[in-house]
PDB file of C-alpha atoms in Angstrom:
ATOM      1  CA  MET G 209     -16.226 -87.361  -8.131  1.00 71.00           C
ATOM      2  CA  THR G 210     -12.765 -88.284  -6.822  1.00 85.00           C
ATOM      3  CA  TRP G 211     -10.135 -85.765  -5.684  1.00 86.00           C
ATOM      4  CA  SER G 212      -7.981 -86.549  -8.724  1.00 88.00           C
ATOM      5  CA  THR G 213     -10.892 -85.903 -11.084  1.00 90.00           C
ATOM      6  CA  GLY G 214     -11.678 -82.636  -9.320  1.00 91.00           C
ATOM      7  CA  LEU G 215      -8.071 -81.443  -9.471  1.00 94.00           C
ATOM      8  CA  LEU G 216      -7.857 -82.377 -13.139  1.00 93.00           C
ATOM      9  CA  GLY G 217     -11.042 -80.441 -13.839  1.00 93.00           C
ATOM     10  CA  PHE G 218      -9.750 -77.410 -11.916  1.00 96.00           C
ATOM     11  CA  ALA G 219      -6.428 -77.458 -13.798  1.00 95.00           C
ATOM     12  CA  ALA G 220      -8.177 -77.825 -17.169  1.00 93.00           C
ATOM     13  CA  GLY G 221     -10.484 -74.885 -16.434  1.00 94.00           C
ATOM     14  CA  LEU G 222      -7.598 -72.731 -15.231  1.00 96.00           C
ATOM     15  CA  VAL G 223      -5.284 -73.306 -18.209  1.00 94.00           C
ATOM     16  CA  ILE G 224      -8.006 -73.028 -20.842  1.00 93.00           C
ATOM     17  CA  SER G 225      -9.512 -69.804 -19.464  1.00 94.00           C
ATOM     18  CA  VAL G 226      -6.157 -68.021 -19.129  1.00 95.00           C
ATOM     19  CA  VAL G 227      -5.596 -68.506 -22.859  1.00 93.00           C
ATOM     20  CA  THR G 228      -9.128 -67.825 -24.094  1.00 92.00           C
ATOM     21  CA  ALA G 229     -10.439 -65.041 -21.794  1.00 92.00           C
ATOM     22  CA  PRO G 230      -8.362 -62.216 -23.363  1.00 93.00           C
ATOM     23  CA  VAL G 231     -10.337 -62.581 -26.611  1.00 93.00           C
ATOM     24  CA  GLY G 232     -13.796 -63.120 -25.100  1.00 90.00           C
ATOM     25  CA  VAL G 233     -13.950 -66.918 -25.289  1.00 89.00           C
ATOM     26  CA  SER G 234     -14.964 -68.681 -22.081  1.00 86.00           C
ATOM     27  CA  GLY G 235     -13.099 -71.861 -23.016  1.00 85.00           C
ATOM     28  CA  ALA G 236     -16.111 -74.156 -22.629  1.00 83.00           C
ATOM     29  CA  VAL G 237     -15.763 -75.325 -26.212  1.00 79.00           C
ATOM     30  CA  PHE G 238     -12.287 -76.681 -25.397  1.00 84.00           C
ATOM     31  CA  LEU G 239     -13.429 -78.062 -22.047  1.00 87.00           C
ATOM     32  CA  LEU G 240     -16.188 -80.083 -23.730  1.00 79.00           C
ATOM     33  CA  PRO G 241     -13.902 -82.774 -25.229  1.00 79.00           C
ATOM     34  CA  VAL G 242     -11.929 -82.927 -21.958  1.00 85.00           C
ATOM     35  CA  GLN G 243     -15.137 -83.680 -20.063  1.00 86.00           C
ATOM     36  CA  VAL G 244     -16.226 -86.367 -22.508  1.00 78.00           C
ATOM     37  CA  SER G 245     -12.920 -88.103 -23.257  1.00 78.00           C
ATOM     38  CA  VAL G 246     -10.942 -87.597 -20.018  1.00 84.00           C
ATOM     39  CA  LEU G 247     -13.467 -86.996 -17.227  1.00 85.00           C
ATOM     40  CA  GLY G 248     -16.141 -89.367 -18.530  1.00 82.00           C
ATOM     41  CA  VAL G 249     -19.187 -87.071 -18.434  1.00 81.00           C
ATOM     42  CA  PRO G 250     -22.049 -88.654 -20.455  1.00 76.00           C
ATOM     43  CA  SER G 251     -24.309 -86.908 -22.953  1.00 70.00           C
ATOM     44  CA  PRO G 252     -26.524 -84.905 -22.599  1.00 68.00           C
ATOM     45  CA  ALA G 253     -25.283 -84.125 -19.043  1.00 75.00           C
ATOM     46  CA  VAL G 254     -22.067 -82.727 -20.528  1.00 78.00           C
ATOM     47  CA  THR G 255     -24.017 -79.770 -21.948  1.00 75.00           C
ATOM     48  CA  PRO G 256     -25.425 -78.413 -18.653  1.00 79.00           C
ATOM     49  CA  THR G 257     -22.106 -79.228 -16.930  1.00 84.00           C
ATOM     50  CA  ASN G 258     -20.366 -77.044 -19.462  1.00 83.00           C
ATOM     51  CA  LEU G 259     -22.936 -74.312 -18.847  1.00 81.00           C
ATOM     52  CA  LEU G 260     -22.316 -74.637 -15.107  1.00 87.00           C
ATOM     53  CA  TYR G 261     -18.609 -74.123 -15.796  1.00 92.00           C
ATOM     54  CA  ASN G 262     -19.431 -70.863 -17.577  1.00 89.00           C
ATOM     55  CA  VAL G 263     -21.614 -69.717 -14.662  1.00 91.00           C
ATOM     56  CA  VAL G 264     -18.860 -70.257 -12.084  1.00 94.00           C
ATOM     57  CA  ALA G 265     -15.941 -69.139 -14.268  1.00 94.00           C
ATOM     58  CA  GLY G 266     -17.561 -66.059 -15.806  1.00 92.00           C
ATOM     59  CA  PRO G 267     -17.424 -63.610 -12.862  1.00 94.00           C
ATOM     60  CA  GLY G 268     -13.620 -63.744 -12.762  1.00 92.00           C
ATOM     61  CA  ALA G 269     -13.099 -62.074 -16.127  1.00 93.00           C
ATOM     62  CA  LEU G 270     -16.260 -59.966 -15.833  1.00 94.00           C
ATOM     63  CA  LEU G 271     -15.113 -58.457 -12.544  1.00 92.00           C
ATOM     64  CA  ARG G 272     -11.891 -57.329 -14.184  1.00 91.00           C
ATOM     65  CA  HIS G 273     -13.719 -55.899 -17.218  1.00 92.00           C
ATOM     66  CA  HIS G 274     -16.230 -54.122 -14.987  1.00 90.00           C
ATOM     67  CA  ARG G 275     -13.447 -52.370 -13.108  1.00 89.00           C
ATOM     68  CA  SER G 276     -11.873 -51.222 -16.358  1.00 87.00           C
ATOM     69  CA  GLY G 277     -15.219 -50.079 -17.842  1.00 87.00           C
ATOM     70  CA  GLY G 278     -15.203 -52.702 -20.590  1.00 85.00           C
ATOM     71  CA  LEU G 279     -18.834 -53.752 -20.028  1.00 89.00           C
ATOM     72  CA  ARG G 280     -20.274 -50.351 -20.878  1.00 84.00           C
ATOM     73  CA  GLY G 281     -21.833 -49.697 -24.247  1.00 83.00           C
ATOM     74  CA  PRO G 282     -24.674 -51.128 -26.330  1.00 91.00           C
ATOM     75  CA  LEU G 283     -22.880 -54.238 -27.635  1.00 92.00           C
ATOM     76  CA  THR G 284     -23.290 -56.153 -24.367  1.00 92.00           C
ATOM     77  CA  ARG G 285     -27.037 -55.440 -24.301  1.00 92.00           C
ATOM     78  CA  LEU G 286     -27.497 -56.484 -27.924  1.00 93.00           C
ATOM     79  CA  LEU G 287     -25.708 -59.799 -27.400  1.00 93.00           C
ATOM     80  CA  VAL G 288     -27.604 -60.631 -24.206  1.00 91.00           C
ATOM     81  CA  LEU G 289     -30.918 -59.683 -25.831  1.00 92.00           C
ATOM     82  CA  GLY G 290     -30.337 -62.267 -28.551  1.00 92.00           C
ATOM     83  CA  THR G 291     -28.606 -65.099 -26.699  1.00 91.00           C
ATOM     84  CA  VAL G 292     -30.997 -65.447 -23.723  1.00 89.00           C
ATOM     85  CA  PRO G 293     -34.091 -66.598 -25.674  1.00 91.00           C
ATOM     86  CA  GLY G 294     -31.835 -68.601 -27.968  1.00 89.00           C
ATOM     87  CA  VAL G 295     -30.313 -70.678 -25.167  1.00 85.00           C
ATOM     88  CA  VAL G 296     -33.748 -71.587 -23.742  1.00 86.00           C
ATOM     89  CA  LEU G 297     -34.875 -72.780 -27.161  1.00 88.00           C
ATOM     90  CA  GLY G 298     -31.621 -74.690 -27.615  1.00 83.00           C
ATOM     91  CA  ALA G 299     -32.006 -76.479 -24.263  1.00 79.00           C
ATOM     92  CA  VAL G 300     -35.548 -77.597 -25.135  1.00 82.00           C
ATOM     93  CA  ILE G 301     -34.354 -78.858 -28.529  1.00 81.00           C
ATOM     94  CA  ARG G 302     -31.448 -80.738 -26.903  1.00 74.00           C
ATOM     95  CA  VAL G 303     -33.648 -82.578 -24.417  1.00 72.00           C
ATOM     96  CA  PHE G 304     -36.668 -83.395 -26.559  1.00 76.00           C
ATOM     97  CA  ALA G 305     -35.399 -83.469 -30.139  1.00 72.00           C
ATOM     98  CA  VAL G 306     -31.912 -84.853 -29.304  1.00 59.00           C
ATOM     99  CA  PRO G 307     -30.241 -83.694 -32.529  1.00 55.00           C
ATOM    100  CA  GLY G 308     -27.167 -85.567 -33.621  1.00 59.00           C
ATOM    101  CA  PRO G 309     -23.878 -83.705 -33.211  1.00 64.00           C
ATOM    102  CA  SER G 310     -22.479 -84.488 -36.675  1.00 73.00           C
ATOM    103  CA  VAL G 311     -24.320 -81.744 -38.557  1.00 69.00           C
ATOM    104  CA  PHE G 312     -23.472 -79.180 -35.897  1.00 68.00           C
ATOM    105  CA  ARG G 313     -19.791 -80.124 -35.904  1.00 74.00           C
ATOM    106  CA  LEU G 314     -19.723 -79.885 -39.675  1.00 81.00           C
ATOM    107  CA  LEU G 315     -21.298 -76.425 -39.634  1.00 74.00           C
ATOM    108  CA  ILE G 316     -18.868 -75.152 -36.983  1.00 76.00           C
ATOM    109  CA  ALA G 317     -15.874 -76.546 -38.871  1.00 85.00           C
ATOM    110  CA  VAL G 318     -17.064 -75.029 -42.161  1.00 85.00           C
ATOM    111  CA  LEU G 319     -17.644 -71.657 -40.456  1.00 80.00           C
ATOM    112  CA  LEU G 320     -14.618 -71.323 -38.198  1.00 86.00           C
ATOM    113  CA  LEU G 321     -11.824 -72.870 -40.291  1.00 91.00           C
ATOM    114  CA  PRO G 322     -12.017 -70.329 -43.136  1.00 91.00           C
ATOM    115  CA  LEU G 323     -12.981 -67.512 -40.737  1.00 87.00           C
ATOM    116  CA  GLY G 324     -10.006 -68.188 -38.478  1.00 90.00           C
ATOM    117  CA  GLY G 325      -7.623 -68.467 -41.410  1.00 92.00           C
ATOM    118  CA  TRP G 326      -8.950 -65.272 -42.976  1.00 90.00           C
ATOM    119  CA  LEU G 327      -8.704 -63.409 -39.660  1.00 89.00           C
ATOM    120  CA  CYS G 328      -5.070 -64.475 -39.187  1.00 91.00           C
ATOM    121  CA  LEU G 329      -4.085 -63.575 -42.759  1.00 90.00           C
ATOM    122  CA  ARG G 330      -5.941 -60.256 -42.614  1.00 86.00           C
ATOM    123  CA  THR G 331      -4.301 -59.332 -39.319  1.00 87.00           C
ATOM    124  CA  LEU G 332      -0.819 -60.233 -40.551  1.00 88.00           C
ATOM    125  CA  HIS G 333      -1.395 -58.315 -43.783  1.00 83.00           C
ATOM    126  CA  ARG G 334      -2.461 -55.176 -41.909  1.00 78.00           C
ATOM    127  CA  ALA G 335       0.399 -55.506 -39.451  1.00 73.00           C
ATOM    128  CA  ALA G 336       2.824 -55.553 -42.382  1.00 70.00           C
ATOM    129  CA  ARG G 337       1.558 -52.206 -43.676  1.00 66.00           C
ATOM    130  CA  THR G 338       3.448 -49.091 -42.719  1.00 49.00           C
ATOM    131  CA  ALA G 339       0.188 -47.164 -42.225  1.00 46.00           C
ATOM    132  CA  PRO G 340      -2.438 -49.029 -40.179  1.00 49.00           C
ATOM    133  CA  ALA G 341      -5.837 -49.358 -41.804  1.00 47.00           C
ATOM    134  CA  GLY G 342      -8.941 -48.353 -39.886  1.00 48.00           C
ATOM    135  CA  ASP G 343     -11.521 -50.900 -38.819  1.00 48.00           C
ATOM    136  CA  SER G 344     -14.768 -51.307 -40.711  1.00 51.00           C
ATOM    137  CA  PRO G 345     -17.964 -50.162 -38.971  1.00 53.00           C
ATOM    138  CA  GLY G 346     -18.989 -53.710 -37.994  1.00 61.00           C
ATOM    139  CA  MET G 347     -22.636 -54.868 -38.095  1.00 76.00           C
ATOM    140  CA  TYR G 348     -26.047 -53.262 -37.675  1.00 84.00           C
ATOM    141  CA  PRO G 349     -27.709 -53.734 -34.244  1.00 89.00           C
ATOM    142  CA  HIS G 350     -30.510 -55.967 -35.589  1.00 91.00           C
ATOM    143  CA  ALA G 351     -27.984 -58.188 -37.339  1.00 91.00           C
ATOM    144  CA  ILE G 352     -25.963 -58.501 -34.120  1.00 92.00           C
ATOM    145  CA  THR G 353     -29.071 -59.529 -32.154  1.00 92.00           C
ATOM    146  CA  ARG G 354     -30.070 -62.147 -34.760  1.00 92.00           C
ATOM    147  CA  LEU G 355     -26.544 -63.519 -34.787  1.00 91.00           C
ATOM    148  CA  ALA G 356     -26.558 -63.665 -30.979  1.00 92.00           C
ATOM    149  CA  MET G 357     -29.854 -65.569 -30.985  1.00 93.00           C
ATOM    150  CA  ALA G 358     -28.487 -68.172 -33.394  1.00 90.00           C
ATOM    151  CA  VAL G 359     -25.390 -68.544 -31.218  1.00 87.00           C
ATOM    152  CA  GLY G 360     -27.619 -68.856 -28.136  1.00 87.00           C
ATOM    153  CA  VAL G 361     -29.497 -71.757 -29.695  1.00 86.00           C
ATOM    154  CA  ALA G 362     -26.211 -73.496 -30.486  1.00 80.00           C
ATOM    155  CA  GLY G 363     -24.997 -72.855 -26.941  1.00 74.00           C
ATOM    156  CA  GLY G 364     -28.174 -74.284 -25.451  1.00 76.00           C
ATOM    157  CA  ILE G 365     -27.916 -77.442 -27.538  1.00 76.00           C
ATOM    158  CA  TYR G 366     -24.214 -78.134 -27.236  1.00 71.00           C
ATOM    159  CA  GLY G 367     -23.070 -76.156 -24.181  1.00 65.00           C
ATOM    160  CA  ILE G 368     -20.412 -74.109 -25.939  1.00 70.00           C
ATOM    161  CA  GLY G 369     -19.450 -70.589 -24.987  1.00 64.00           C
ATOM    162  CA  GLY G 370     -20.996 -68.027 -27.308  1.00 75.00           C
ATOM    163  CA  GLY G 371     -17.752 -66.073 -27.487  1.00 77.00           C
ATOM    164  CA  SER G 372     -16.107 -68.828 -29.512  1.00 79.00           C
ATOM    165  CA  LEU G 373     -18.526 -68.011 -32.340  1.00 83.00           C
ATOM    166  CA  LEU G 374     -19.390 -64.364 -31.694  1.00 88.00           C
ATOM    167  CA  GLY G 375     -15.796 -63.218 -31.228  1.00 87.00           C
ATOM    168  CA  PRO G 376     -14.328 -64.276 -34.591  1.00 89.00           C
ATOM    169  CA  ILE G 377     -17.400 -63.088 -36.509  1.00 88.00           C
ATOM    170  CA  LEU G 378     -17.634 -59.650 -34.876  1.00 91.00           C
ATOM    171  CA  VAL G 379     -13.883 -59.040 -34.951  1.00 90.00           C
ATOM    172  CA  GLY G 380     -13.805 -60.265 -38.537  1.00 85.00           C
ATOM    173  CA  ARG G 381     -16.439 -57.618 -39.314  1.00 84.00           C
ATOM    174  CA  GLY G 382     -14.108 -54.923 -38.018  1.00 84.00           C
ATOM    175  CA  MET G 383     -14.855 -54.511 -34.307  1.00 90.00           C
ATOM    176  CA  PRO G 384     -11.829 -54.246 -31.969  1.00 90.00           C
ATOM    177  CA  VAL G 385     -11.131 -57.215 -29.687  1.00 91.00           C
ATOM    178  CA  ALA G 386     -11.092 -54.952 -26.614  1.00 89.00           C
ATOM    179  CA  LYS G 387     -14.730 -54.061 -27.324  1.00 91.00           C
ATOM    180  CA  VAL G 388     -15.945 -57.519 -28.351  1.00 92.00           C
ATOM    181  CA  ALA G 389     -14.299 -59.605 -25.609  1.00 93.00           C
ATOM    182  CA  PRO G 390     -16.112 -58.152 -22.542  1.00 93.00           C
ATOM    183  CA  ALA G 391     -19.488 -58.173 -24.306  1.00 93.00           C
ATOM    184  CA  ALA G 392     -19.049 -61.761 -25.538  1.00 92.00           C
ATOM    185  CA  LEU G 393     -18.053 -62.969 -22.065  1.00 93.00           C
ATOM    186  CA  ALA G 394     -21.019 -61.159 -20.487  1.00 92.00           C
ATOM    187  CA  ALA G 395     -23.433 -62.735 -22.984  1.00 91.00           C
ATOM    188  CA  THR G 396     -21.875 -66.157 -22.376  1.00 89.00           C
ATOM    189  CA  PHE G 397     -22.284 -65.763 -18.606  1.00 91.00           C
ATOM    190  CA  VAL G 398     -25.923 -64.608 -18.700  1.00 89.00           C
ATOM    191  CA  THR G 399     -27.011 -67.258 -21.187  1.00 86.00           C
ATOM    192  CA  SER G 400     -25.177 -69.957 -19.250  1.00 84.00           C
ATOM    193  CA  VAL G 401     -27.093 -69.021 -16.092  1.00 87.00           C
ATOM    194  CA  VAL G 402     -30.371 -69.234 -18.014  1.00 85.00           C
ATOM    195  CA  GLY G 403     -29.334 -72.415 -19.844  1.00 80.00           C
ATOM    196  CA  ALA G 404     -28.169 -74.265 -16.719  1.00 77.00           C
ATOM    197  CA  GLY G 405     -31.398 -73.312 -14.961  1.00 81.00           C
ATOM    198  CA  THR G 406     -33.459 -74.519 -17.921  1.00 79.00           C
ATOM    199  CA  TYR G 407     -31.703 -77.887 -17.898  1.00 74.00           C
ATOM    200  CA  ALA G 408     -32.189 -78.194 -14.137  1.00 76.00           C
ATOM    201  CA  LEU G 409     -35.931 -77.610 -14.556  1.00 82.00           C
ATOM    202  CA  LEU G 410     -36.185 -80.012 -17.502  1.00 77.00           C
ATOM    203  CA  SER G 411     -34.409 -82.702 -15.453  1.00 74.00           C
ATOM    204  CA  LEU G 412     -37.376 -82.690 -13.036  1.00 78.00           C
ATOM    205  CA  THR G 413     -39.801 -83.726 -15.774  1.00 76.00           C
ATOM    206  CA  THR G 414     -37.694 -86.073 -17.929  1.00 70.00           C
ATOM    207  CA  THR G 415     -35.435 -89.069 -17.413  1.00 67.00           C
ATOM    208  CA  GLY G 416     -31.777 -89.550 -18.277  1.00 64.00           C
ATOM    209  CA  ASP G 417     -28.532 -87.694 -17.587  1.00 61.00           C
ATOM    210  CA  ILE G 418     -29.913 -84.179 -18.041  1.00 66.00           C
ATOM    211  CA  ALA G 419     -28.901 -82.420 -14.821  1.00 71.00           C
ATOM    212  CA  PRO G 420     -25.334 -81.104 -14.661  1.00 77.00           C
ATOM    213  CA  TYR G 421     -22.572 -82.940 -12.815  1.00 85.00           C
ATOM    214  CA  TRP G 422     -22.506 -80.351 -10.070  1.00 87.00           C
ATOM    215  CA  SER G 423     -19.226 -81.227  -8.322  1.00 91.00           C
ATOM    216  CA  LEU G 424     -17.230 -81.490 -11.538  1.00 91.00           C
ATOM    217  CA  GLY G 425     -18.794 -78.377 -13.028  1.00 90.00           C
ATOM    218  CA  LEU G 426     -17.921 -76.421  -9.885  1.00 94.00           C
ATOM    219  CA  ALA G 427     -14.334 -77.730  -9.879  1.00 95.00           C
ATOM    220  CA  CYS G 428     -13.788 -76.784 -13.529  1.00 94.00           C
ATOM    221  CA  GLY G 429     -15.532 -73.473 -12.961  1.00 95.00           C
ATOM    222  CA  LEU G 430     -13.334 -72.515 -10.010  1.00 96.00           C
ATOM    223  CA  GLY G 431     -10.292 -73.078 -12.218  1.00 96.00           C
ATOM    224  CA  GLY G 432     -11.924 -70.946 -14.899  1.00 95.00           C
ATOM    225  CA  LEU G 433     -12.769 -68.264 -12.320  1.00 96.00           C
ATOM    226  CA  CYS G 434      -9.080 -67.828 -11.457  1.00 96.00           C
ATOM    227  CA  GLY G 435      -7.874 -68.209 -15.038  1.00 95.00           C
ATOM    228  CA  GLY G 436     -10.489 -65.836 -16.448  1.00 94.00           C
ATOM    229  CA  TYR G 437      -9.456 -63.049 -14.096  1.00 95.00           C
ATOM    230  CA  LEU G 438      -5.804 -63.541 -15.012  1.00 95.00           C
ATOM    231  CA  GLY G 439      -6.636 -63.638 -18.720  1.00 94.00           C
ATOM    232  CA  ALA G 440      -8.689 -60.438 -18.489  1.00 93.00           C
ATOM    233  CA  ARG G 441      -5.788 -58.721 -16.739  1.00 92.00           C
ATOM    234  CA  LEU G 442      -3.480 -59.768 -19.565  1.00 92.00           C
ATOM    235  CA  GLN G 443      -5.713 -58.312 -22.295  1.00 92.00           C
ATOM    236  CA  PRO G 444      -4.780 -54.597 -21.956  1.00 90.00           C
ATOM    237  CA  ARG G 445      -1.109 -55.537 -22.049  1.00 91.00           C
ATOM    238  CA  LEU G 446      -1.412 -57.347 -25.370  1.00 91.00           C
ATOM    239  CA  PRO G 447      -1.460 -55.406 -28.664  1.00 91.00           C
ATOM    240  CA  GLU G 448      -4.566 -55.583 -30.853  1.00 90.00           C
ATOM    241  CA  THR G 449      -2.635 -57.489 -33.508  1.00 91.00           C
ATOM    242  CA  ALA G 450      -1.678 -60.208 -31.020  1.00 92.00           C
ATOM    243  CA  LEU G 451      -5.256 -60.461 -29.745  1.00 93.00           C
ATOM    244  CA  LYS G 452      -6.672 -60.814 -33.262  1.00 91.00           C
ATOM    245  CA  LEU G 453      -4.088 -63.466 -34.098  1.00 93.00           C
ATOM    246  CA  LEU G 454      -4.950 -65.337 -30.910  1.00 93.00           C
ATOM    247  CA  LEU G 455      -8.642 -65.193 -31.753  1.00 92.00           C
ATOM    248  CA  GLY G 456      -7.921 -66.418 -35.287  1.00 92.00           C
ATOM    249  CA  VAL G 457      -5.793 -69.293 -33.981  1.00 93.00           C
ATOM    250  CA  LEU G 458      -8.515 -70.258 -31.491  1.00 91.00           C
ATOM    251  CA  ALA G 459     -11.101 -70.242 -34.286  1.00 89.00           C
ATOM    252  CA  LEU G 460      -8.838 -72.496 -36.338  1.00 92.00           C
ATOM    253  CA  GLY G 461      -8.340 -74.746 -33.327  1.00 90.00           C
ATOM    254  CA  ILE G 462     -12.060 -75.067 -32.628  1.00 86.00           C
ATOM    255  CA  GLY G 463     -12.888 -75.675 -36.283  1.00 88.00           C
ATOM    256  CA  GLY G 464     -10.081 -78.208 -36.590  1.00 90.00           C
ATOM    257  CA  LEU G 465     -11.216 -79.988 -33.425  1.00 84.00           C
ATOM    258  CA  TYR G 466     -14.697 -80.472 -34.807  1.00 81.00           C
ATOM    259  CA  ALA G 467     -13.358 -81.469 -38.225  1.00 87.00           C
ATOM    260  CA  VAL G 468     -11.275 -84.230 -36.646  1.00 86.00           C
ATOM    261  CA  GLN G 469     -14.284 -85.465 -34.684  1.00 79.00           C
ATOM    262  CA  ILE G 470     -16.300 -85.653 -37.906  1.00 80.00           C
ATOM    263  CA  LEU G 471     -13.621 -87.723 -39.660  1.00 83.00           C
ATOM    264  CA  ARG G 472     -13.360 -90.296 -36.851  1.00 75.00           C
TER     265      ARG G 472
END
């Protein structure tokens, strides 16, 4: 890795995490195309490199949320309980089954485009009311754990942050962003540690670009470490309406990104 590549990776991680951390998204899903198209990371090494980014970047935002008490409560435990076994299964599938990305990209686009649009419209509609409407009760614990496991499998296969999927769904079900964001980031961090370790072990028994690009992953992660802390500090200063709109826009952006990749 050259100095210019490392600086570019650091800057990309910093900018992306500042924008995404306030709503519980690690930013790895946006870093993925940067790694492939700009930094030249091959597949499947891009997946564990993305997971390494989450491992290094995660403590920045989590430290801030821990100080403010945002990591307390059952939601964090439920998400971790589901995503950890899911990411191990996803890593094994990625190495040995090597599923094509087209179906996954199609599913993400179909899920996040309407979800992001609905979340934006719903937020704007409620903001326009003179009397604010209360949030719905959300989801049952077993449903949250099953959802987290499915997201963990996707994260293990494609190296995306679980918050990019968990956040819009849970907030769309009525949970406040201030509650969802810390839990989603914590689940992303724990599963990324497990996922990166799984890939490292699998690289000892198989051939190919399976191990992460350590230097680049660390450079991107250090940028994300700084940006995540800054983003977490911004969250309490932003109104709930702005946070929900940001999450909806990010969901639209992720879904649109995958839709464009499908059409190419």
